[in-house]
mmCIF file of N, CA, C and O in Angstrom:
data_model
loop_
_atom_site.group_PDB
_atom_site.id
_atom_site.type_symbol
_atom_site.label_atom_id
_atom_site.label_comp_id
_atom_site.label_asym_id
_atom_site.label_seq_id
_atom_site.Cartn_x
_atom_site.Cartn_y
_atom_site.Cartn_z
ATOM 1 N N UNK A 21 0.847 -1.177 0.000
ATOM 2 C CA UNK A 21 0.000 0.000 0.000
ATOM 3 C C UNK A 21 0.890 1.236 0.000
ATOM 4 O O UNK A 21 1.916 1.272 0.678
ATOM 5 N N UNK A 22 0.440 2.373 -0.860
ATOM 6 C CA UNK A 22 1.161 3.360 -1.252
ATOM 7 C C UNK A 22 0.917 4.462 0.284
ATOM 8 O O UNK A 22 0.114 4.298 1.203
ATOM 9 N N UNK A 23 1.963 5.592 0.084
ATOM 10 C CA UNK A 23 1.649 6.381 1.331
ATOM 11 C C UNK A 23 0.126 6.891 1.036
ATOM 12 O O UNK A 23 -0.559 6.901 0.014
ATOM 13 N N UNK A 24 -0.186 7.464 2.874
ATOM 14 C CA UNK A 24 -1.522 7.819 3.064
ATOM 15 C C UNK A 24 -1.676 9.001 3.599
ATOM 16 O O UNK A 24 -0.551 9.282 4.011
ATOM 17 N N UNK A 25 -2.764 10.330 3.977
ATOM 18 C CA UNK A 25 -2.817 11.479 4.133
ATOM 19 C C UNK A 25 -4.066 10.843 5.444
ATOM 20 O O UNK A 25 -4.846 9.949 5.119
ATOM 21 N N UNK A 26 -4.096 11.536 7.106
ATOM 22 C CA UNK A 26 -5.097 11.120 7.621
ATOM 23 C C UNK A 26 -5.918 12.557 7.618
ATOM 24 O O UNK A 26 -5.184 13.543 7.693
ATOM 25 N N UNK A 27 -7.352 12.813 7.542
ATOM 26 C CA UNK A 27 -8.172 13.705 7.652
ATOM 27 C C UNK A 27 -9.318 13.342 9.072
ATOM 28 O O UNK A 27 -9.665 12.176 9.261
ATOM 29 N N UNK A 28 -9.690 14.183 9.751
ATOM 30 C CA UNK A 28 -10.273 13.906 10.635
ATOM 31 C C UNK A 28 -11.493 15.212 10.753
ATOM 32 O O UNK A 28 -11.329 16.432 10.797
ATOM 33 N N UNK A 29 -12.981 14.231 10.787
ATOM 34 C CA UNK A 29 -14.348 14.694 10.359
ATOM 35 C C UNK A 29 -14.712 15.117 12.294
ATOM 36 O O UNK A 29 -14.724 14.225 13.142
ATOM 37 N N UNK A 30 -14.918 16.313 12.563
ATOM 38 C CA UNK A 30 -16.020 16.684 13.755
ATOM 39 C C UNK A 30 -17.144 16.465 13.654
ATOM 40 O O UNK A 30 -17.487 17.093 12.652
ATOM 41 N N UNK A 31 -18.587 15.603 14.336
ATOM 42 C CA UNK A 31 -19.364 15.774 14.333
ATOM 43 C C UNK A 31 -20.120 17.072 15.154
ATOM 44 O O UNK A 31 -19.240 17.726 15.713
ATOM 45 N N UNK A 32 -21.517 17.663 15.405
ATOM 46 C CA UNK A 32 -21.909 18.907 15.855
ATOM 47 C C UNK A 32 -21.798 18.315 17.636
ATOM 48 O O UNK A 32 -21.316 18.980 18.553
ATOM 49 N N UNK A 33 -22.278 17.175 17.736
ATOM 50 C CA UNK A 33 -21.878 16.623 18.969
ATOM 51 C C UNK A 33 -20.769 16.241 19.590
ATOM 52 O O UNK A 33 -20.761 15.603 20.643
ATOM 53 N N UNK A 34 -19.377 16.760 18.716
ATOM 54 C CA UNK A 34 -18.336 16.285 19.026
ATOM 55 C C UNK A 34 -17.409 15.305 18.782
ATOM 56 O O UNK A 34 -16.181 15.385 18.814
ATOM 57 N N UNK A 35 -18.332 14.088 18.458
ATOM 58 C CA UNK A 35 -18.018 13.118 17.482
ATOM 59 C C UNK A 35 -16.841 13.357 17.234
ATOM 60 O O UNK A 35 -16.507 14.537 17.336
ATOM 61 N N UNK A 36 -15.708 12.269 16.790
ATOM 62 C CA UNK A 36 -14.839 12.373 15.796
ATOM 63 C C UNK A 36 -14.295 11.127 14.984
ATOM 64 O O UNK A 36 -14.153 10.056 15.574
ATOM 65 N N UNK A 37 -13.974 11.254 13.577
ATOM 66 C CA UNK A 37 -13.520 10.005 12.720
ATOM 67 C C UNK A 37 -13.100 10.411 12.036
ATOM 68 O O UNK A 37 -13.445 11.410 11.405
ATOM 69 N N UNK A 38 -11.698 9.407 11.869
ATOM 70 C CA UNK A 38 -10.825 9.761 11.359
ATOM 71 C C UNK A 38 -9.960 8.601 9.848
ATOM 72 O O UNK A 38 -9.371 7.520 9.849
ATOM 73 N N UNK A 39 -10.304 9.503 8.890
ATOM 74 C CA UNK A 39 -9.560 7.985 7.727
ATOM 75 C C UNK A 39 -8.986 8.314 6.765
ATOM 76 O O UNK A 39 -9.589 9.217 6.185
ATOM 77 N N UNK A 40 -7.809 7.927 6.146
ATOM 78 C CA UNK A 40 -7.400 7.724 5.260
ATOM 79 C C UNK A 40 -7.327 7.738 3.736
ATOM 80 O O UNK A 40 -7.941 6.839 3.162
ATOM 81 N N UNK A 41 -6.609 8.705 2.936
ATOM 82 C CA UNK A 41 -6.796 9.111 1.366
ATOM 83 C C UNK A 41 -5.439 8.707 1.339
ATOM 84 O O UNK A 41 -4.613 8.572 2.242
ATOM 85 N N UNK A 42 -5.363 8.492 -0.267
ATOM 86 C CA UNK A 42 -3.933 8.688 -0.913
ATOM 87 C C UNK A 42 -3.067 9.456 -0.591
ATOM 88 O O UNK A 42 -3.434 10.490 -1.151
ATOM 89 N N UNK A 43 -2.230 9.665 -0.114
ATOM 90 C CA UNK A 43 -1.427 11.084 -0.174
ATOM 91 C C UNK A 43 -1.173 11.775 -1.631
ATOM 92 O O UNK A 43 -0.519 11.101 -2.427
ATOM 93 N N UNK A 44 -1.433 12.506 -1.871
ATOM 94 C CA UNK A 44 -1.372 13.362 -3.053
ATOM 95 C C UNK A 44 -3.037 13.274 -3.592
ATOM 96 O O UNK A 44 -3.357 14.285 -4.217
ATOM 97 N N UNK A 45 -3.980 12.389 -3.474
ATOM 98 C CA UNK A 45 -4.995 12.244 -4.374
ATOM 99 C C UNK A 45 -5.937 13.937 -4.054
ATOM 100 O O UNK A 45 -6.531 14.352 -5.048
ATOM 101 N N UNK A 46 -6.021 14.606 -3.074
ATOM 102 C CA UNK A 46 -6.720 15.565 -2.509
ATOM 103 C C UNK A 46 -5.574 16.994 -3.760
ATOM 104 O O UNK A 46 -5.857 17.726 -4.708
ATOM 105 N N UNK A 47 -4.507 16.730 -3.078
ATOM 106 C CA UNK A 47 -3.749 17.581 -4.326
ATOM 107 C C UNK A 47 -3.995 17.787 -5.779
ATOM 108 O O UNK A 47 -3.836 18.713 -6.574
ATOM 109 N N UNK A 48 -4.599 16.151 -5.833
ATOM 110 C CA UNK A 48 -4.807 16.060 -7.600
ATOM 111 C C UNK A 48 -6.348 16.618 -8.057
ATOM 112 O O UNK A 48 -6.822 16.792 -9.180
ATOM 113 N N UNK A 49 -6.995 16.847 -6.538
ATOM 114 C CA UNK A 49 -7.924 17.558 -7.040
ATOM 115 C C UNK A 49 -8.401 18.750 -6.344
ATOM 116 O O UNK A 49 -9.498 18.944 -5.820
ATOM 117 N N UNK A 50 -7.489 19.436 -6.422
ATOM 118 C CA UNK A 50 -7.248 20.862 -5.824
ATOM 119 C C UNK A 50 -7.106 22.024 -7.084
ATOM 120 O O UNK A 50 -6.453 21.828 -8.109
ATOM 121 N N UNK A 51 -7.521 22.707 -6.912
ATOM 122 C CA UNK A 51 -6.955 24.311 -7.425
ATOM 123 C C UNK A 51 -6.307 24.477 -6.904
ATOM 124 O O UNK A 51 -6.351 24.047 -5.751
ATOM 125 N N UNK A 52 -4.775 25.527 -7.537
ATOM 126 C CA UNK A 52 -3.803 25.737 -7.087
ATOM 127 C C UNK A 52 -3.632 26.466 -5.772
ATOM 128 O O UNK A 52 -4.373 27.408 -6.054
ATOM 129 N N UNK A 53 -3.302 26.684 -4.807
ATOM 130 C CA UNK A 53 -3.310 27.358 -3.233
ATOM 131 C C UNK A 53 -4.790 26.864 -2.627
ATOM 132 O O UNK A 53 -5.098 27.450 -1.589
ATOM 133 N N UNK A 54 -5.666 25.968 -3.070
ATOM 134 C CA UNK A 54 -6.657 25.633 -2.344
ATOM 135 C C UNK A 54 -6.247 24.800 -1.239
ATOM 136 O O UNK A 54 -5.208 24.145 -1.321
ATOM 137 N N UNK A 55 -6.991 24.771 -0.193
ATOM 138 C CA UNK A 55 -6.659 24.240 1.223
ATOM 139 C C UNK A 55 -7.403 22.886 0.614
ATOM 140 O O UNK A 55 -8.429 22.754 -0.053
ATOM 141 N N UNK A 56 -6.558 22.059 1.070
ATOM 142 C CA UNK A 56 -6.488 20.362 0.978
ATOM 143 C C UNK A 56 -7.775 20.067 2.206
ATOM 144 O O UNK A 56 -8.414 19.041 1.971
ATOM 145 N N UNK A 57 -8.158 20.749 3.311
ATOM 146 C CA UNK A 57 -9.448 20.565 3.801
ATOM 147 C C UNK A 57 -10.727 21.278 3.476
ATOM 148 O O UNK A 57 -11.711 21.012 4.166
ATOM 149 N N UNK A 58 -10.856 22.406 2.228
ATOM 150 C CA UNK A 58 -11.824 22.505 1.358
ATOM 151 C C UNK A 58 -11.686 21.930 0.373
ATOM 152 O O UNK A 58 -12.703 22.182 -0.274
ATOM 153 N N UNK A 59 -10.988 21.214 -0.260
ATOM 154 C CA UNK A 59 -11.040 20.087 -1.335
ATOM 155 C C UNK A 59 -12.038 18.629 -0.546
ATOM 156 O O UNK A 59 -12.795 18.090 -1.353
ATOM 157 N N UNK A 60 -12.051 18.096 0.736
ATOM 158 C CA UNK A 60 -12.316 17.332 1.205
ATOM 159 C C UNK A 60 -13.711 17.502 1.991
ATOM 160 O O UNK A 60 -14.565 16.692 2.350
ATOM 161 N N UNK A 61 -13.560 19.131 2.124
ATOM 162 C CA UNK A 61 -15.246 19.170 2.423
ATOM 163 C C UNK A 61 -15.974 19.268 1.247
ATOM 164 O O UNK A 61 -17.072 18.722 1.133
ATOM 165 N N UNK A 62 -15.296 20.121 0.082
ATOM 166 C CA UNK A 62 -16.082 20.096 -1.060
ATOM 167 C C UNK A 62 -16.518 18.706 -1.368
ATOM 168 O O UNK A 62 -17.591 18.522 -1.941
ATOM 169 N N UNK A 63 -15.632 17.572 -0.969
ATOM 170 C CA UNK A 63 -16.477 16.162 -1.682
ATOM 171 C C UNK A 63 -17.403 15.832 -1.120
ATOM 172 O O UNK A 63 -18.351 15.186 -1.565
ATOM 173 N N UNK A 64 -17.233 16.263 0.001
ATOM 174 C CA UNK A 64 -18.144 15.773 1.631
ATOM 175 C C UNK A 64 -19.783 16.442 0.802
ATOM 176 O O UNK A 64 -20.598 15.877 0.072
ATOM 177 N N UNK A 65 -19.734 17.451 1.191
ATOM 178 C CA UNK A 65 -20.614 18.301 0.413
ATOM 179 C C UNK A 65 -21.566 17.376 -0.567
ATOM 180 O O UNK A 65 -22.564 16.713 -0.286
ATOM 181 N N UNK A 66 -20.823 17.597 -1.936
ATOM 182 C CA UNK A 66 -21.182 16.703 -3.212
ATOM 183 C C UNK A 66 -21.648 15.738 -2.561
ATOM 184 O O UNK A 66 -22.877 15.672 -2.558
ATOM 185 N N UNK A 67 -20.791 14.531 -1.696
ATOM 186 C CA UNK A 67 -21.178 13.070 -1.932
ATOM 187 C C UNK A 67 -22.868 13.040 -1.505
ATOM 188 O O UNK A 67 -23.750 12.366 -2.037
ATOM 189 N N UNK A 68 -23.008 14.163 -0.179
ATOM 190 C CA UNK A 68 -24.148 13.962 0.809
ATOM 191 C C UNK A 68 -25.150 14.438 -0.283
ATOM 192 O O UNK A 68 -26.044 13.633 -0.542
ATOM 193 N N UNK A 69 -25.149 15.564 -0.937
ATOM 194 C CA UNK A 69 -26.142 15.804 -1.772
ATOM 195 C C UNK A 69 -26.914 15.389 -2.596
ATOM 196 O O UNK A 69 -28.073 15.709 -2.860
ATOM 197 N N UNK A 70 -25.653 14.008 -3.374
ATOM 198 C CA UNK A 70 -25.820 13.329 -4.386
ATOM 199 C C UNK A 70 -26.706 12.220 -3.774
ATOM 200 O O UNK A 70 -27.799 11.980 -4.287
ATOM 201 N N UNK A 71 -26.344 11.656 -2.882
ATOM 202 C CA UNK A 71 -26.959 10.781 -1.971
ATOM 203 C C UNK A 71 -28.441 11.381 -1.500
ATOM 204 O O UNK A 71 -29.296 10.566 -1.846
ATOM 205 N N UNK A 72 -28.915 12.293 -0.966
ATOM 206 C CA UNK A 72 -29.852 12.758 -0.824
ATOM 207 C C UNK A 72 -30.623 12.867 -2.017
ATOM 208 O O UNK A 72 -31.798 12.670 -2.327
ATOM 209 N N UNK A 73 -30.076 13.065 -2.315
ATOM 210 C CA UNK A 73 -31.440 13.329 -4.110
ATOM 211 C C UNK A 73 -31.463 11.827 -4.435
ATOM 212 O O UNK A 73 -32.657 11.545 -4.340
ATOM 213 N N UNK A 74 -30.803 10.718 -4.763
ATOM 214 C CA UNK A 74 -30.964 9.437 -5.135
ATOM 215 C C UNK A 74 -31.966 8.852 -4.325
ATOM 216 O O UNK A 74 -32.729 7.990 -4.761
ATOM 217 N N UNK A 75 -32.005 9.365 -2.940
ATOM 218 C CA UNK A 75 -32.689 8.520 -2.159
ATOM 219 C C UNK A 75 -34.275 9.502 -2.454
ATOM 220 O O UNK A 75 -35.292 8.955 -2.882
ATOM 221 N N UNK A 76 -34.229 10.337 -2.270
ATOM 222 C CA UNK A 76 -35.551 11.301 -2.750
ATOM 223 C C UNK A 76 -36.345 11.206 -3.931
ATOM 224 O O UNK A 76 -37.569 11.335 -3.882
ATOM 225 N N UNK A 77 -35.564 10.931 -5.259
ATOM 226 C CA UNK A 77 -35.722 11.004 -6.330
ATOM 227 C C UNK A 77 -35.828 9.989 -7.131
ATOM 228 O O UNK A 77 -36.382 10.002 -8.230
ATOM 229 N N UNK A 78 -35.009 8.568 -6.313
ATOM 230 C CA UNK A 78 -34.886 7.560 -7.544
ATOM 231 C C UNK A 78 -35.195 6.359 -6.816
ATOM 232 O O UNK A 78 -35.041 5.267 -7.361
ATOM 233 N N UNK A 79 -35.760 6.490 -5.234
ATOM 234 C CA UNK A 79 -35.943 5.461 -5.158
ATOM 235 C C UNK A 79 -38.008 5.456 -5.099
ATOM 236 O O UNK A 79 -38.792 6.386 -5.288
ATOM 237 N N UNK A 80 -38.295 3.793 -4.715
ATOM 238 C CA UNK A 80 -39.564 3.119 -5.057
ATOM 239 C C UNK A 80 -40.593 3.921 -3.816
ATOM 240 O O UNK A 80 -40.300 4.022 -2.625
ATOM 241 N N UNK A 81 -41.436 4.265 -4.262
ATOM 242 C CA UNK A 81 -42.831 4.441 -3.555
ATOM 243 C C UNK A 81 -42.351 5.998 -2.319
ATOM 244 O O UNK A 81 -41.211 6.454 -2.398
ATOM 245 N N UNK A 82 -43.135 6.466 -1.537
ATOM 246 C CA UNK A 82 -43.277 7.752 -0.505
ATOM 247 C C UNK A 82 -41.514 8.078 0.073
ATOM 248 O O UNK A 82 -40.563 7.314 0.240
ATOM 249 N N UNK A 83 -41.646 9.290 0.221
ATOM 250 C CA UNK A 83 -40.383 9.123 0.805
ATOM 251 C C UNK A 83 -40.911 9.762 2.014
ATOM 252 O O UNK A 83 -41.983 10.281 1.703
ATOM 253 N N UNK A 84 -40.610 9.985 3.418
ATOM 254 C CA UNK A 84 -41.103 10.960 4.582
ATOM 255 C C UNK A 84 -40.531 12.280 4.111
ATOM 256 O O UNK A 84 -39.472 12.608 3.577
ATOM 257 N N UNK A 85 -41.662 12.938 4.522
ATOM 258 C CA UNK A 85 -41.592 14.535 4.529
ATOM 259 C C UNK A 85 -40.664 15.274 5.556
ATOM 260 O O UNK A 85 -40.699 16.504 5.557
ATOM 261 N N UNK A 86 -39.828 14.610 6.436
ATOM 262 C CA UNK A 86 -38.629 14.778 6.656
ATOM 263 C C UNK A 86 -37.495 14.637 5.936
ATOM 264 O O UNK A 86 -36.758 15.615 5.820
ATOM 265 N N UNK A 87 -37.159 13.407 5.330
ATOM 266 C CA UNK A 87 -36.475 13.421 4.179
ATOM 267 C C UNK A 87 -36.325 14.103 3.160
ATOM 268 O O UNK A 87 -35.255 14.406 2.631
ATOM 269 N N UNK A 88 -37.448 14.396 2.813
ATOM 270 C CA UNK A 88 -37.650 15.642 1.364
ATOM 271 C C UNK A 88 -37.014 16.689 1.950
ATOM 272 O O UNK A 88 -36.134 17.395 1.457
ATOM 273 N N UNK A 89 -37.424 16.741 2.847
ATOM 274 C CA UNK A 89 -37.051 18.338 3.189
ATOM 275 C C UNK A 89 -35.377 18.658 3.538
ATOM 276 O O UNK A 89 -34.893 19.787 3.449
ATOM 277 N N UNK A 90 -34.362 17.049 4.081
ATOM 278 C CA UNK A 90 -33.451 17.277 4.163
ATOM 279 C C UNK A 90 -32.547 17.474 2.881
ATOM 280 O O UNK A 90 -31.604 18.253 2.749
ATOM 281 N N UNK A 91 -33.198 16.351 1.739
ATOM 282 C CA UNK A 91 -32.710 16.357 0.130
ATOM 283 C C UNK A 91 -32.878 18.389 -0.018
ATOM 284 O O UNK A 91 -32.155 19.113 -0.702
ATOM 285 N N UNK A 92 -33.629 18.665 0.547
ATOM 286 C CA UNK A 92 -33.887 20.227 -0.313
ATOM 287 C C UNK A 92 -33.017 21.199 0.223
ATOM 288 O O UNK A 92 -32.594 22.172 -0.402
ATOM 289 N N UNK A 93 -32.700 20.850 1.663
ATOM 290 C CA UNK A 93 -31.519 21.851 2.431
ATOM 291 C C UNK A 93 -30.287 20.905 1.667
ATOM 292 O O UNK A 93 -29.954 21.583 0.696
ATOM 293 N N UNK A 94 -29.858 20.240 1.675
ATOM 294 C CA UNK A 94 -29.036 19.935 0.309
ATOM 295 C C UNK A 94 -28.483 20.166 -0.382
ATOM 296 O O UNK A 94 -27.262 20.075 -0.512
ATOM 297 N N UNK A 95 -29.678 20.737 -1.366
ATOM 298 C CA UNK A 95 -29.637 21.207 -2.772
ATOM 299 C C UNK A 95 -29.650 22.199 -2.519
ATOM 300 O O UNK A 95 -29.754 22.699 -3.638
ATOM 301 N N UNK A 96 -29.624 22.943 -1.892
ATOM 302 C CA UNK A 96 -29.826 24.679 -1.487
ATOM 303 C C UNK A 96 -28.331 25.197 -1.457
ATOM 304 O O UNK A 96 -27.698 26.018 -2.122
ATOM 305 N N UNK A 97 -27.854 23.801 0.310
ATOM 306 C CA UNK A 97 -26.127 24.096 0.618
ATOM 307 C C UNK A 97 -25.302 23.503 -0.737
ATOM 308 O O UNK A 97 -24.114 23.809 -0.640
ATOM 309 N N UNK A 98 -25.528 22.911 -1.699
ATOM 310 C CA UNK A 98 -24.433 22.363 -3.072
ATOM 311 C C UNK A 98 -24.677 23.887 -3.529
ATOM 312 O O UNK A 98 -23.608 24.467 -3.339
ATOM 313 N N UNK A 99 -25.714 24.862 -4.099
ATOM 314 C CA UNK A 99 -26.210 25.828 -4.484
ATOM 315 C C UNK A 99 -25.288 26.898 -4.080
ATOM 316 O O UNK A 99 -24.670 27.708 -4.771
ATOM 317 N N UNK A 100 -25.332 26.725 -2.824
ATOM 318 C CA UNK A 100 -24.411 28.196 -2.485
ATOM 319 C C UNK A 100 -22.899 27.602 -2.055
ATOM 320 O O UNK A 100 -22.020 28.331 -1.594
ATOM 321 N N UNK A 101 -22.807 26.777 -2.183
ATOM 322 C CA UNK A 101 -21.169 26.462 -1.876
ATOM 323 C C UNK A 101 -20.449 26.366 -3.680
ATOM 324 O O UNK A 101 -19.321 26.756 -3.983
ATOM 325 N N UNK A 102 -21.435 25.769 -4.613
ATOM 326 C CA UNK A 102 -20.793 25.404 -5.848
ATOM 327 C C UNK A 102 -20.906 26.686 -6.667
ATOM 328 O O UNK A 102 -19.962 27.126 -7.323
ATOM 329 N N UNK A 103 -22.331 27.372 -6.589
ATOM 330 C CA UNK A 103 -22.400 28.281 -6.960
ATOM 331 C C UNK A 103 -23.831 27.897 -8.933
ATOM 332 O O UNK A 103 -24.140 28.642 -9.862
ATOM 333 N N UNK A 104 -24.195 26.436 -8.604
ATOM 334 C CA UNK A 104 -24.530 26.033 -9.849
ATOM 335 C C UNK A 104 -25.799 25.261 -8.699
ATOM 336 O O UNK A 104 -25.678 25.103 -7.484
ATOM 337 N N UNK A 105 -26.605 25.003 -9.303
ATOM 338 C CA UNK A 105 -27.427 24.235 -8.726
ATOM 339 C C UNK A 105 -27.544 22.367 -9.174
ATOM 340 O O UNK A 105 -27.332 21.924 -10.303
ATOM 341 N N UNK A 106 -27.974 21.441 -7.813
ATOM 342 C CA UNK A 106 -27.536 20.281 -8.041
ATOM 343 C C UNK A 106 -28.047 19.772 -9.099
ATOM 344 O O UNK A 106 -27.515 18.805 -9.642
ATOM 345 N N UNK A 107 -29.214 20.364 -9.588
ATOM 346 C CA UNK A 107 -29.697 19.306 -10.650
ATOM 347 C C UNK A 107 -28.723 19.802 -12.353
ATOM 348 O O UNK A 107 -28.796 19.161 -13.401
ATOM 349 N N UNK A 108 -28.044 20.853 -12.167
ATOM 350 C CA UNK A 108 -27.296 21.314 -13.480
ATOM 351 C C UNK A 108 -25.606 20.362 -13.235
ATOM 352 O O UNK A 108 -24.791 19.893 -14.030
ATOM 353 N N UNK A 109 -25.695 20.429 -11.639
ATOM 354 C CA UNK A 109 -24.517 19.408 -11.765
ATOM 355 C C UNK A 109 -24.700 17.392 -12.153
ATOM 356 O O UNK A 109 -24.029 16.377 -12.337
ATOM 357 N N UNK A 110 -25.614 17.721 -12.103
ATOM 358 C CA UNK A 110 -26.249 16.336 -12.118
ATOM 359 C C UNK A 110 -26.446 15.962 -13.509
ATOM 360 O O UNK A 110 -26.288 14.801 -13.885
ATOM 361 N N UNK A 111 -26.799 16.948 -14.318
ATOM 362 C CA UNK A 111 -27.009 16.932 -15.946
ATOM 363 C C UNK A 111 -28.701 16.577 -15.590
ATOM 364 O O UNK A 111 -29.159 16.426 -16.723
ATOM 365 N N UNK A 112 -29.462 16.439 -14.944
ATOM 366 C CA UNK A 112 -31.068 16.062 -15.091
ATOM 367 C C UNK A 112 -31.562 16.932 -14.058
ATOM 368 O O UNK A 112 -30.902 17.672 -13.328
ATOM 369 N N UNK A 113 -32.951 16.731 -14.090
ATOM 370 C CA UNK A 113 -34.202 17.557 -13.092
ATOM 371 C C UNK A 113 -35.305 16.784 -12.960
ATOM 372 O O UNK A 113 -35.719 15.858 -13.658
ATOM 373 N N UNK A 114 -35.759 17.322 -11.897
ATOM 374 C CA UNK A 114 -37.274 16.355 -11.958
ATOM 375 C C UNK A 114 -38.576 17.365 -11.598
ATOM 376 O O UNK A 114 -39.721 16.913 -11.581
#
């Protein structure tokens, strides 16, 4: 196994976990002078969003009206952090 970079996630309760990337892979997807822990929240970001809409959007039968509503704070925070909205990053809409 090649070297590794450790990053470590706070939860609002304090929480903490901690794991393992490539070393360099966060670099390889950085803009130049970007901080290597907004490269890693930016994915954080993306992944949760993407995930939220799949589960809202693509899966079978009701979803709770809690759920919807978390998919939509979501799509709001990808909105103002990316600056594009999720369904243009997504290439579809519903």
């Amino acid at each position: 196994m090649g070297d590794t970079e450790t990053y470590t996630v706070t939860g609002p309760d304090g929480e903490e976990e901690s794991f393992e990337l490539p070393a360099g892979l966060v670099d390889v997807l950085s803009e130049q002078g970007e901080p290597s822990t907004a490269v890693v929240s930016d994915v954080v970001v993306q992944a949760m969003a993407q995930q939220a809409h799949v589960i809202v959007h693509h899966s079978e039968g009701d979803v709770p009206e809690d759920i919807a509503e978390m998919e939509e704070t979501a799509a709001e925070l990808f909105e103002e952090r990316f600056g594009q909205s999720l369904e243009d990053a997504l290439g579809h809409s519903h």
